[in-house]
PDB file of C-alpha atoms in Angstrom:
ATOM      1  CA  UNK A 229      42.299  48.396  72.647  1.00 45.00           C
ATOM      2  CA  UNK A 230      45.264  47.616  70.450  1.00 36.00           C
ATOM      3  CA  UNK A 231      48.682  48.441  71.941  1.00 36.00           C
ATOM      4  CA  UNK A 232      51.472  49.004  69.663  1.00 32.00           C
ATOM      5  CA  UNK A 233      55.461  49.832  69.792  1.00 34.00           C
ATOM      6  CA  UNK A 234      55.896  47.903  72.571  1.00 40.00           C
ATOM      7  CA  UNK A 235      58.497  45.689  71.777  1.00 40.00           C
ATOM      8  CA  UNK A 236      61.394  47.798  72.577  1.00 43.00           C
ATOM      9  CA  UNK A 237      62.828  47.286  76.258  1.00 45.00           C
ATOM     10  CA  UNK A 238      61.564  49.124  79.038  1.00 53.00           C
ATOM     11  CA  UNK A 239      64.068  47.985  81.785  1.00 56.00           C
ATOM     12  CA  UNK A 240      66.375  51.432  82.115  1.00 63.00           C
ATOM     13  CA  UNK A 241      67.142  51.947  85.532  1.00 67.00           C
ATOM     14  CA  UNK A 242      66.454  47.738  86.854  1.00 74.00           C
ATOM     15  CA  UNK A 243      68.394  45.035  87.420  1.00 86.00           C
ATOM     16  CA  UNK A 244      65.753  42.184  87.068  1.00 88.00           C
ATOM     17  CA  UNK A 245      65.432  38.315  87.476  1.00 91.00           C
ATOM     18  CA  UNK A 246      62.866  36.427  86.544  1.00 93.00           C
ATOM     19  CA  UNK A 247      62.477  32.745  86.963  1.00 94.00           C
ATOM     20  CA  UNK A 248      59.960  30.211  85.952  1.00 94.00           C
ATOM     21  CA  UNK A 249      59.646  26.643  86.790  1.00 94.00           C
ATOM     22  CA  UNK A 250      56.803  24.244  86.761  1.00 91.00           C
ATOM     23  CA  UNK A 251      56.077  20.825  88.606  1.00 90.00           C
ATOM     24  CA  UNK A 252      55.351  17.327  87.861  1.00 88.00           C
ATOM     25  CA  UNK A 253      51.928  17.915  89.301  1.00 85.00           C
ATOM     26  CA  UNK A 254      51.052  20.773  86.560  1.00 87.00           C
ATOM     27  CA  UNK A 255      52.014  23.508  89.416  1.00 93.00           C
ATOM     28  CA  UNK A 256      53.479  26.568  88.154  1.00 95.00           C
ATOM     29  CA  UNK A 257      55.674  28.721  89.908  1.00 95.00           C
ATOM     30  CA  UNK A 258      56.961  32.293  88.783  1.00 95.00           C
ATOM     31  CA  UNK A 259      59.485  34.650  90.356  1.00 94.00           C
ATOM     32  CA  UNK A 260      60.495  38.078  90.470  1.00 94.00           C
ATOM     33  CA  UNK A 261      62.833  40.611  91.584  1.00 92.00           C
ATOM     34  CA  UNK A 262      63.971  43.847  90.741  1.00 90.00           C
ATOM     35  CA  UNK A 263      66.495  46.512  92.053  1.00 87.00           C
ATOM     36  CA  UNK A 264      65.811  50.510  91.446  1.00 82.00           C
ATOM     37  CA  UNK A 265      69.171  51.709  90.744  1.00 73.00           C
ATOM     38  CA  UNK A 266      67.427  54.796  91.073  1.00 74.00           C
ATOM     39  CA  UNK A 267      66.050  54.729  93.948  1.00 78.00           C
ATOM     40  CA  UNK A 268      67.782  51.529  95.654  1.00 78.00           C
ATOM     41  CA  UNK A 269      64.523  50.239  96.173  1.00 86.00           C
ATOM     42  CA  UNK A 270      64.301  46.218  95.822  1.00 90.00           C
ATOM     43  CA  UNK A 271      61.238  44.324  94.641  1.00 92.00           C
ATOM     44  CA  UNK A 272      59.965  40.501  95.309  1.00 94.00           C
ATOM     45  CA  UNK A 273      57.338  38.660  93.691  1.00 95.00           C
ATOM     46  CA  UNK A 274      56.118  35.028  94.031  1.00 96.00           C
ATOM     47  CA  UNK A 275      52.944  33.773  91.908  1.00 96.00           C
ATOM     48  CA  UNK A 276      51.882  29.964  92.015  1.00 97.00           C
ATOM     49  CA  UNK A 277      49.006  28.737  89.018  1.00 96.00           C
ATOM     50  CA  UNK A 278      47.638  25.303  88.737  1.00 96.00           C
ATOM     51  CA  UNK A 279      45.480  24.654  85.898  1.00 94.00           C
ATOM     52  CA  UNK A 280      42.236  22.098  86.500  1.00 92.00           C
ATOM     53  CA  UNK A 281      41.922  21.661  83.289  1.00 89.00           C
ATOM     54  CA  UNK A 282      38.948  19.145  82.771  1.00 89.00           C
ATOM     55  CA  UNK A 283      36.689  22.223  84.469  1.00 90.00           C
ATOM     56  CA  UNK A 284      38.362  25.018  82.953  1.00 92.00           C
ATOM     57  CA  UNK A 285      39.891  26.242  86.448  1.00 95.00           C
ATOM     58  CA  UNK A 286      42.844  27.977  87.303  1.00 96.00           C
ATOM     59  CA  UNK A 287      43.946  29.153  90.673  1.00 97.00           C
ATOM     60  CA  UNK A 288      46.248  31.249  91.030  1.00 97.00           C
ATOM     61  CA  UNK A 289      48.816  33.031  94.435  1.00 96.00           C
ATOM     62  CA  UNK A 290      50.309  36.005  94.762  1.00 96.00           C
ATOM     63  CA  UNK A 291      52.700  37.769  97.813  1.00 95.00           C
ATOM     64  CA  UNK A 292      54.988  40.422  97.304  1.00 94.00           C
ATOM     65  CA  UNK A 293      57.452  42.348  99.205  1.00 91.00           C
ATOM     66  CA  UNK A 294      54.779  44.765  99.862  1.00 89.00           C
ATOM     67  CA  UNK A 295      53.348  41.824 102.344  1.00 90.00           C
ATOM     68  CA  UNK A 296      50.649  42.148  99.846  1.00 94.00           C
ATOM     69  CA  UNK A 297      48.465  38.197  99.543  1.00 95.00           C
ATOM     70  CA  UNK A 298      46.346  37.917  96.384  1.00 96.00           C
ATOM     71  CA  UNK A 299      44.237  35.082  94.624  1.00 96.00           C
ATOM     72  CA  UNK A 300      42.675  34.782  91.692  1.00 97.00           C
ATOM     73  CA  UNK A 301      39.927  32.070  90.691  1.00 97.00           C
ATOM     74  CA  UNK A 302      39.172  31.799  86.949  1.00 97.00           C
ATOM     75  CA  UNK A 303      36.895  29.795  85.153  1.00 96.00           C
ATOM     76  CA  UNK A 304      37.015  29.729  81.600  1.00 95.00           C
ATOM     77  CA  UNK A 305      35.055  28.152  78.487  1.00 92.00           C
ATOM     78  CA  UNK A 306      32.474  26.029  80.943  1.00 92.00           C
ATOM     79  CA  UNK A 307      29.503  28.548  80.908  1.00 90.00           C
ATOM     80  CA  UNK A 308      29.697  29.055  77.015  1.00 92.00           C
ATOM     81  CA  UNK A 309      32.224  28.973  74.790  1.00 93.00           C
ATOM     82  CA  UNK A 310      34.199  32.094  74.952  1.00 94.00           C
ATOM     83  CA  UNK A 311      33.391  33.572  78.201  1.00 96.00           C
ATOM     84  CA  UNK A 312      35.545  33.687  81.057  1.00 96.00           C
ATOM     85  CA  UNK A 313      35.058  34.770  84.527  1.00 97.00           C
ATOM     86  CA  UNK A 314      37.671  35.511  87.322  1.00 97.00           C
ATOM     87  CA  UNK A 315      37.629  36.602  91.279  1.00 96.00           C
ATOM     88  CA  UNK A 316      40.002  38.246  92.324  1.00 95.00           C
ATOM     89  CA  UNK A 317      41.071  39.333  95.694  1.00 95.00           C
ATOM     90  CA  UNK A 318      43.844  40.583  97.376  1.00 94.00           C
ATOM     91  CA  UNK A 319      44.784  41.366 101.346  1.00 93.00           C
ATOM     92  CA  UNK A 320      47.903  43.127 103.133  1.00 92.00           C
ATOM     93  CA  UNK A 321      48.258  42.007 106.646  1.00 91.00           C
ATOM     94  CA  UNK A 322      49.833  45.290 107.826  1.00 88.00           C
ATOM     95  CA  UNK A 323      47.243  47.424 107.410  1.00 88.00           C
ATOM     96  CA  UNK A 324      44.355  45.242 106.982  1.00 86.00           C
ATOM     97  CA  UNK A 325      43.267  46.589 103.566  1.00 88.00           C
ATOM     98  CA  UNK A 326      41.224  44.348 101.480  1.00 89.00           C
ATOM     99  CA  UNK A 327      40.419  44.502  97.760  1.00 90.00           C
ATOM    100  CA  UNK A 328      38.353  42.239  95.420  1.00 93.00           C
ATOM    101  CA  UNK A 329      36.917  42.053  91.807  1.00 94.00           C
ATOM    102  CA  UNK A 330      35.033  40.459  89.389  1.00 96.00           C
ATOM    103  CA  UNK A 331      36.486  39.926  85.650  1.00 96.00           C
ATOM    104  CA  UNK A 332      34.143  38.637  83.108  1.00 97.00           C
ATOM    105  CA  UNK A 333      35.332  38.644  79.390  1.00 96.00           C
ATOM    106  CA  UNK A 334      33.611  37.338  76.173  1.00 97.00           C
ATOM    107  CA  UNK A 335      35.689  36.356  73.129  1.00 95.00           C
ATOM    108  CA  UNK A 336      34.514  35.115  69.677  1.00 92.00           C
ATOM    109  CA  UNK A 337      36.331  35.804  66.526  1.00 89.00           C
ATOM    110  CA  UNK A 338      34.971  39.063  65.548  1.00 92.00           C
ATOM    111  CA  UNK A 339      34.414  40.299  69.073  1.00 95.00           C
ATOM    112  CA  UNK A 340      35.700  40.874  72.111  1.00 96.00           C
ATOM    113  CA  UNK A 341      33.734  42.271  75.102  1.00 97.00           C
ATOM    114  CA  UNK A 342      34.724  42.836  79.000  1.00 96.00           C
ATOM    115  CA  UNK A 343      33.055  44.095  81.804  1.00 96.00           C
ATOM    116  CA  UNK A 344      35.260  44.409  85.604  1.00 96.00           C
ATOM    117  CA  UNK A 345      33.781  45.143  89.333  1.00 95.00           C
ATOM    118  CA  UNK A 346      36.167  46.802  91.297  1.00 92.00           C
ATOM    119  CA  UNK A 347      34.305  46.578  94.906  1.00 86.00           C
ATOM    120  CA  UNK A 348      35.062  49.209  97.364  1.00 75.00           C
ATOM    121  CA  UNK A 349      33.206  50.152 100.802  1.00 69.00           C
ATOM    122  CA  UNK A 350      32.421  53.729  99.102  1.00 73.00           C
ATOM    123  CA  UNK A 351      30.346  52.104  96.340  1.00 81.00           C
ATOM    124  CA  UNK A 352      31.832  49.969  93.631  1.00 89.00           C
ATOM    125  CA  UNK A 353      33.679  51.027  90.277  1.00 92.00           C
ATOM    126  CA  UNK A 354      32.623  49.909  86.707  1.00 95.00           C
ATOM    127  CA  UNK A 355      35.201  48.847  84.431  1.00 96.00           C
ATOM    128  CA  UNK A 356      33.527  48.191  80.814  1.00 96.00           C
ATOM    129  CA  UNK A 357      35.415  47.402  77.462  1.00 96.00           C
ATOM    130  CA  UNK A 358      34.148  46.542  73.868  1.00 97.00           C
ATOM    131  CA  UNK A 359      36.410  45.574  71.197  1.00 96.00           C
ATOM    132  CA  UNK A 360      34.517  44.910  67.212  1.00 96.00           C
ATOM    133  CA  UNK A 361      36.124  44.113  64.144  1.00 94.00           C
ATOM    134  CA  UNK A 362      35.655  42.964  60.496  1.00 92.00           C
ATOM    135  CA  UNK A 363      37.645  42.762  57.431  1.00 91.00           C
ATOM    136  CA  UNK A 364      40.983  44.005  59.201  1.00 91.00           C
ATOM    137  CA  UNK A 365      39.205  47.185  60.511  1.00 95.00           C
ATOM    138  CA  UNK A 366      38.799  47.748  64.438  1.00 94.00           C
ATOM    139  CA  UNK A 367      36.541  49.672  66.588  1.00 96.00           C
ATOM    140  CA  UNK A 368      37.109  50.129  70.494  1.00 96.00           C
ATOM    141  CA  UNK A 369      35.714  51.697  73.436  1.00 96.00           C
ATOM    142  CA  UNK A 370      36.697  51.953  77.008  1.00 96.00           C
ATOM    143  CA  UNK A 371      34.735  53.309  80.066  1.00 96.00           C
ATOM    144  CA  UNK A 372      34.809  53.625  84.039  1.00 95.00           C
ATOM    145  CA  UNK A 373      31.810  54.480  85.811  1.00 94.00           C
ATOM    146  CA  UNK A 374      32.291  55.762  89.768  1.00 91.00           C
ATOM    147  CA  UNK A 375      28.824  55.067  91.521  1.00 88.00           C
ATOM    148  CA  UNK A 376      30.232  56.806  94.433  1.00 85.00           C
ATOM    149  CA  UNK A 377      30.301  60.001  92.614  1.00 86.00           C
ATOM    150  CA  UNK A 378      27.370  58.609  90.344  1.00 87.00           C
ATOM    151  CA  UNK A 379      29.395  59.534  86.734  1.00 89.00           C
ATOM    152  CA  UNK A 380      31.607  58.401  84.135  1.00 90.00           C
ATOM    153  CA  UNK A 381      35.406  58.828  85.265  1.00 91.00           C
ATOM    154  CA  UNK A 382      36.882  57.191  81.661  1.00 92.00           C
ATOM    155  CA  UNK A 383      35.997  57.478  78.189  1.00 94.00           C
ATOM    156  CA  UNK A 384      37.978  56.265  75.101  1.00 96.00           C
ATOM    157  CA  UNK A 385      37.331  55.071  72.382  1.00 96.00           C
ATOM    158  CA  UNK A 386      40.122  53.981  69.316  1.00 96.00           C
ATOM    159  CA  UNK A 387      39.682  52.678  65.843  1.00 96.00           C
ATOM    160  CA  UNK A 388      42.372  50.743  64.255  1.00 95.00           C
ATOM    161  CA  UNK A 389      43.028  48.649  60.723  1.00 96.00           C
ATOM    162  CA  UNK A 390      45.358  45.978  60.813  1.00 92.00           C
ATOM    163  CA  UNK A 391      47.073  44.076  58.143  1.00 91.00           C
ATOM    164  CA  UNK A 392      49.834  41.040  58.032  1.00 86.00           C
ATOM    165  CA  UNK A 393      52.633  43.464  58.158  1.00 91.00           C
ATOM    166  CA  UNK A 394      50.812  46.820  58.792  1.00 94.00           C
ATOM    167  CA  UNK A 395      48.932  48.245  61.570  1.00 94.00           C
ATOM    168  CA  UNK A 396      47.037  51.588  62.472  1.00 95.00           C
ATOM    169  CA  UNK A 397      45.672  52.642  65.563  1.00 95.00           C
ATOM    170  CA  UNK A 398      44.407  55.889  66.554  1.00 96.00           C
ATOM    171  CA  UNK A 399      42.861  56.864  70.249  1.00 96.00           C
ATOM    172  CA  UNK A 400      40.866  59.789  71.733  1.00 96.00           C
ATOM    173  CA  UNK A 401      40.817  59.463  75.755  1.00 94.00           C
ATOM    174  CA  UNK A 402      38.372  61.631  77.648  1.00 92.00           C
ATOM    175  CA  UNK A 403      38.453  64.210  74.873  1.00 89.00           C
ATOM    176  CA  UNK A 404      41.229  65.575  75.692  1.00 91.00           C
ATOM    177  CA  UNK A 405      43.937  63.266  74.444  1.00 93.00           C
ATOM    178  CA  UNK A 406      44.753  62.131  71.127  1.00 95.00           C
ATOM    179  CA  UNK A 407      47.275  59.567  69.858  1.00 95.00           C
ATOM    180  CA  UNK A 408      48.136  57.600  66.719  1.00 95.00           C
ATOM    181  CA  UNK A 409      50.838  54.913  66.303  1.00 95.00           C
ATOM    182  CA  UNK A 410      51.650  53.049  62.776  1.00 95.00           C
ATOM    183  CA  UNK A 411      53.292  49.659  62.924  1.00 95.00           C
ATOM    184  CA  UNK A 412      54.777  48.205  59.623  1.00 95.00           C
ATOM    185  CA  UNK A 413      57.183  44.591  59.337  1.00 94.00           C
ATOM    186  CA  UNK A 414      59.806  46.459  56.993  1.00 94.00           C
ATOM    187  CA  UNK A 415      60.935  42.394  56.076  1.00 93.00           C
ATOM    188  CA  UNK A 416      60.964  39.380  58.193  1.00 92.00           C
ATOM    189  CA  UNK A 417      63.678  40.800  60.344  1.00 94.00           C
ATOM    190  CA  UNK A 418      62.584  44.058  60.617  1.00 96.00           C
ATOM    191  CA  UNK A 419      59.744  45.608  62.751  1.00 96.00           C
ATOM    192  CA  UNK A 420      59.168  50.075  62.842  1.00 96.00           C
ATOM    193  CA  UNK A 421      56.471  51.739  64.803  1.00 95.00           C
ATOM    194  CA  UNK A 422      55.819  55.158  65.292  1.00 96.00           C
ATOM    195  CA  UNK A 423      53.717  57.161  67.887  1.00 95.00           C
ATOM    196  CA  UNK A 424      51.807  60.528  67.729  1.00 95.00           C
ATOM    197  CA  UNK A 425      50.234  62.095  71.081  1.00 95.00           C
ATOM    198  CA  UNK A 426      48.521  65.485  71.807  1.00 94.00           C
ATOM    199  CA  UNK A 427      46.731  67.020  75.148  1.00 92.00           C
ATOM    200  CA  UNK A 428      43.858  69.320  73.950  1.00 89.00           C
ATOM    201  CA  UNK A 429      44.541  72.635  75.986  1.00 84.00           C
ATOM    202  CA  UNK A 430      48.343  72.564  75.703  1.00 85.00           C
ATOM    203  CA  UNK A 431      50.979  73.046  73.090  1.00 80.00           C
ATOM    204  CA  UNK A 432      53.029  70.222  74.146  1.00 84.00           C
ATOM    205  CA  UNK A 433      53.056  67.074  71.464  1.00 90.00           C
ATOM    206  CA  UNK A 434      54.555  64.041  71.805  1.00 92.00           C
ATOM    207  CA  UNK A 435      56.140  61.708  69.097  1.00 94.00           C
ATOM    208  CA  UNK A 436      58.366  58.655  68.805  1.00 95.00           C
ATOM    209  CA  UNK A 437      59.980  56.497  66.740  1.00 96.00           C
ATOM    210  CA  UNK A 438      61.148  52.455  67.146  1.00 96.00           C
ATOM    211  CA  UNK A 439      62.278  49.832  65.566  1.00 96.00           C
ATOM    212  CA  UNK A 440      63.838  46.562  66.270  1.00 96.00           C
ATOM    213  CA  UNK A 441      65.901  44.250  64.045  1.00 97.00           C
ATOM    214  CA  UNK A 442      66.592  40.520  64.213  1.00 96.00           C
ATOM    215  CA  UNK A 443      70.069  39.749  64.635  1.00 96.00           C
ATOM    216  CA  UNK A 444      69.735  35.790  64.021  1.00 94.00           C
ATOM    217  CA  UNK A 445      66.971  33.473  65.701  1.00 93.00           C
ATOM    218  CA  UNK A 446      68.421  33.732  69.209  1.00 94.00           C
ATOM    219  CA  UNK A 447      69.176  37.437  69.361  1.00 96.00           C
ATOM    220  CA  UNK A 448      67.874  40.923  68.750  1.00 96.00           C
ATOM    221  CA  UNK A 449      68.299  45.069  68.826  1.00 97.00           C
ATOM    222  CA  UNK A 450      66.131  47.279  69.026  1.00 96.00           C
ATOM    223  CA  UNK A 451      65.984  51.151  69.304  1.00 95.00           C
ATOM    224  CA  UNK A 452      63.719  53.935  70.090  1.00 95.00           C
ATOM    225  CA  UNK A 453      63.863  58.184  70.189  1.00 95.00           C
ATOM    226  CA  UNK A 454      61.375  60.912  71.225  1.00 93.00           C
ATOM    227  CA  UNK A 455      61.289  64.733  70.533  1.00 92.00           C
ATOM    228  CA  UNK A 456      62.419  64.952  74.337  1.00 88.00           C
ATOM    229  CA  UNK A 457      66.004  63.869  72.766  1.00 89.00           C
ATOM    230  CA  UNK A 458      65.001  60.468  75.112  1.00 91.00           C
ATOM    231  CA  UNK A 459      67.506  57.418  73.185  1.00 93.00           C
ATOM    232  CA  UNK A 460      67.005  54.007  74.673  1.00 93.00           C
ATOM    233  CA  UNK A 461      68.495  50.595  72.693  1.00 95.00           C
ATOM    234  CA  UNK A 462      68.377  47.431  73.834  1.00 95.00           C
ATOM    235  CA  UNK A 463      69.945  43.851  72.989  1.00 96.00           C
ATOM    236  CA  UNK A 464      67.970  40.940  73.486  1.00 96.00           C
ATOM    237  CA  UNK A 465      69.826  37.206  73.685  1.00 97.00           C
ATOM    238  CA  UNK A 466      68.727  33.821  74.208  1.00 96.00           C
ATOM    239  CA  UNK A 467      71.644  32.180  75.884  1.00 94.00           C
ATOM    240  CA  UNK A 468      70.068  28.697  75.942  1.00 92.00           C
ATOM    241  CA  UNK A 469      66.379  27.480  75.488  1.00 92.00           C
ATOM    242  CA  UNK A 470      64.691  28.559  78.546  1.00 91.00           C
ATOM    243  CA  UNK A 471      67.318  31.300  79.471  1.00 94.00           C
ATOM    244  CA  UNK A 472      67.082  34.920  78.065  1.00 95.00           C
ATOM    245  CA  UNK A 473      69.384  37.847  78.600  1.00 95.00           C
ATOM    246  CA  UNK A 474      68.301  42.078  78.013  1.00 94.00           C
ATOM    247  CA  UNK A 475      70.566  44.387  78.234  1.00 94.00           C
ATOM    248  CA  UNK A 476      69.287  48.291  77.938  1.00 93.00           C
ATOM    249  CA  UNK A 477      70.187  51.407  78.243  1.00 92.00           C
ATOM    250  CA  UNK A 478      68.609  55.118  78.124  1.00 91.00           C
ATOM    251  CA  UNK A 479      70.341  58.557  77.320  1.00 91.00           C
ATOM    252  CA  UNK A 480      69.267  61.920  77.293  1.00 88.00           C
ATOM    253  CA  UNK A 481      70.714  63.510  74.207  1.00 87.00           C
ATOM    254  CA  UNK A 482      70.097  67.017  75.845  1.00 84.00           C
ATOM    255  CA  UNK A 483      72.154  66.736  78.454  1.00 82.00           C
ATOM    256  CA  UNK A 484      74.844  63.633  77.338  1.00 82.00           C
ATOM    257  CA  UNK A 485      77.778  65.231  78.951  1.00 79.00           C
ATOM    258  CA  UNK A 486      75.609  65.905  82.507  1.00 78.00           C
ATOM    259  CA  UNK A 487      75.140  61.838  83.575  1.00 74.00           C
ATOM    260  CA  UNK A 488      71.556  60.698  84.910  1.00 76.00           C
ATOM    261  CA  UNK A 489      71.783  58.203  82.004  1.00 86.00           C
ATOM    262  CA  UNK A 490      70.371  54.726  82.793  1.00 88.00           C
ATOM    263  CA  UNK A 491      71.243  51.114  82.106  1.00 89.00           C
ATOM    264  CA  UNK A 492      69.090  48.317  82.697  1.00 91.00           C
ATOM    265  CA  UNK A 493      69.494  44.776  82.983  1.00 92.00           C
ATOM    266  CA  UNK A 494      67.251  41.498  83.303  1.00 93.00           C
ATOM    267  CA  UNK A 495      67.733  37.688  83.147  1.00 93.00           C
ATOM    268  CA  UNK A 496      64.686  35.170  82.643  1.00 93.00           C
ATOM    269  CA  UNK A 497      64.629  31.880  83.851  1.00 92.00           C
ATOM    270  CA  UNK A 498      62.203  29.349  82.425  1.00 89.00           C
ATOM    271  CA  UNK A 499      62.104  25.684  83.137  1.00 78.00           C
TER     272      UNK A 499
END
């Protein structure tokens, strides 16, 4: 299910950090944290992944701040070529909820199928996903299927075409909502989407506009604007290799003069 238009930043309101690092031994390590300005709230996260790659493993940690422990088991390209299959649990100490799932995906060039078990005590949820193309064109559909309740709780389907420099995509979830986004590389340093959406039963319509322009090979802008007079822009620069900068901001031009205008702000670390 192609996304699209998602290029421009989506930090307003954070102040973010991100670091990654990785061992002699193949052992990766990622971290994270993020401050609300908002809401104050602060965020943690800490993921290890090693990579057994002679038997297409890869384990992978999680914890948060939540006190939240997950792991993830994946095994990929073993079984056939193509098909990958993950386990995937998670476990928060404080209240003694426990979660798990089973991810199995099947990629070949002209085909892309998934199928996800989300296992709960009231009867387990479906996650299905099929993806077809040929000649540029591309058909999709999505669906969740409750056997607690014994019915269908998600249904989309999308069809897209997509091009070197062009790309359509249009949606229709549940029936009830409809969207459309066009992509098009203007040149080679500049990228414009737009984005339609519409709920059936309501006279409210959505639409958007973005683009984003390369300064030079370590640095970029990029803009975006919605009928809800919504402006965010963004700058985007690599300070060193391994060390990015993104600085963002949001206005509402309905109410400039009012304040509740948000900046955002994130540095990635990568080693």
């Amino acid at each position: 299910m192609a996304t699209c238009g998602q290029s421009c930043p989506r930090r307003f309101g954070l102040v973010k950090l991100d670091v990654k690092t990785k061992s002699c031994s193949g052992v990766e390590f990622s971290t994270s944290g993020s401050s609300n300005t908002d809401t104050g709230k602060v965020t943690g996260t800490l993921e290890t992944k090693y990579k057994w790659c002679e038997y297409g493993l890869t384990f992978t940690e999680k914890w948060n701040t939540d006190n939240t422990l997950g792991t993830e088991i994946a095994i990929e390209d073993q079984i056939c070529q193509g098909l990958k299959l993950t386990f995937d649990t998670t476990f928060s100490p404080n209240t003694g909820k426990k979660s798990g799932k089973i991810k199995s995906s099947y990629k070949r060039e002209c085909i892309n199928l998934g199928c996800d078990v989300d296992f709960d005590f009231a009867g387990p949820a479906i996650h299905g996903s099929a993806v077809f193309g040929y000649e540029g064109w591309l058909a999709g559909y999505q669906m969740t299927f409750d056997s607690a309740k014994s019915k269908l709780t998600r249904n989309n389907f999308a069809v897209g075409y997509r091009t070197g420099d062009f790309q359509l995509h249009t949606n229709v979830n549940d029936g009830t909502e409809f969207g459309g986004s066009i992509y098009q590389k203007v040149c080679e340093d500049l990228d414009t989407s737009v984005n339609l959406a519409w709920t059936s039963g309501t006279n409210c319509t959505r639409f958007g506009i973005a683009a984003k322009y390369q300064l030079d090979p370590t640095a970029s802008i990029s803009a975006k604007v919605n009928n809800s007079s919504l402006i965010g822009v963004g700058y985007t620069q690599t300070l060193r290799p391994g060390v990015k900068l993104t600085l963002s901001a949001l206005v509402d031009g309905k109410s400039i003069n009012a304040g509740g205008h948000k900046l955002g702000l994130a540095l990635e670390l990568e080693a």
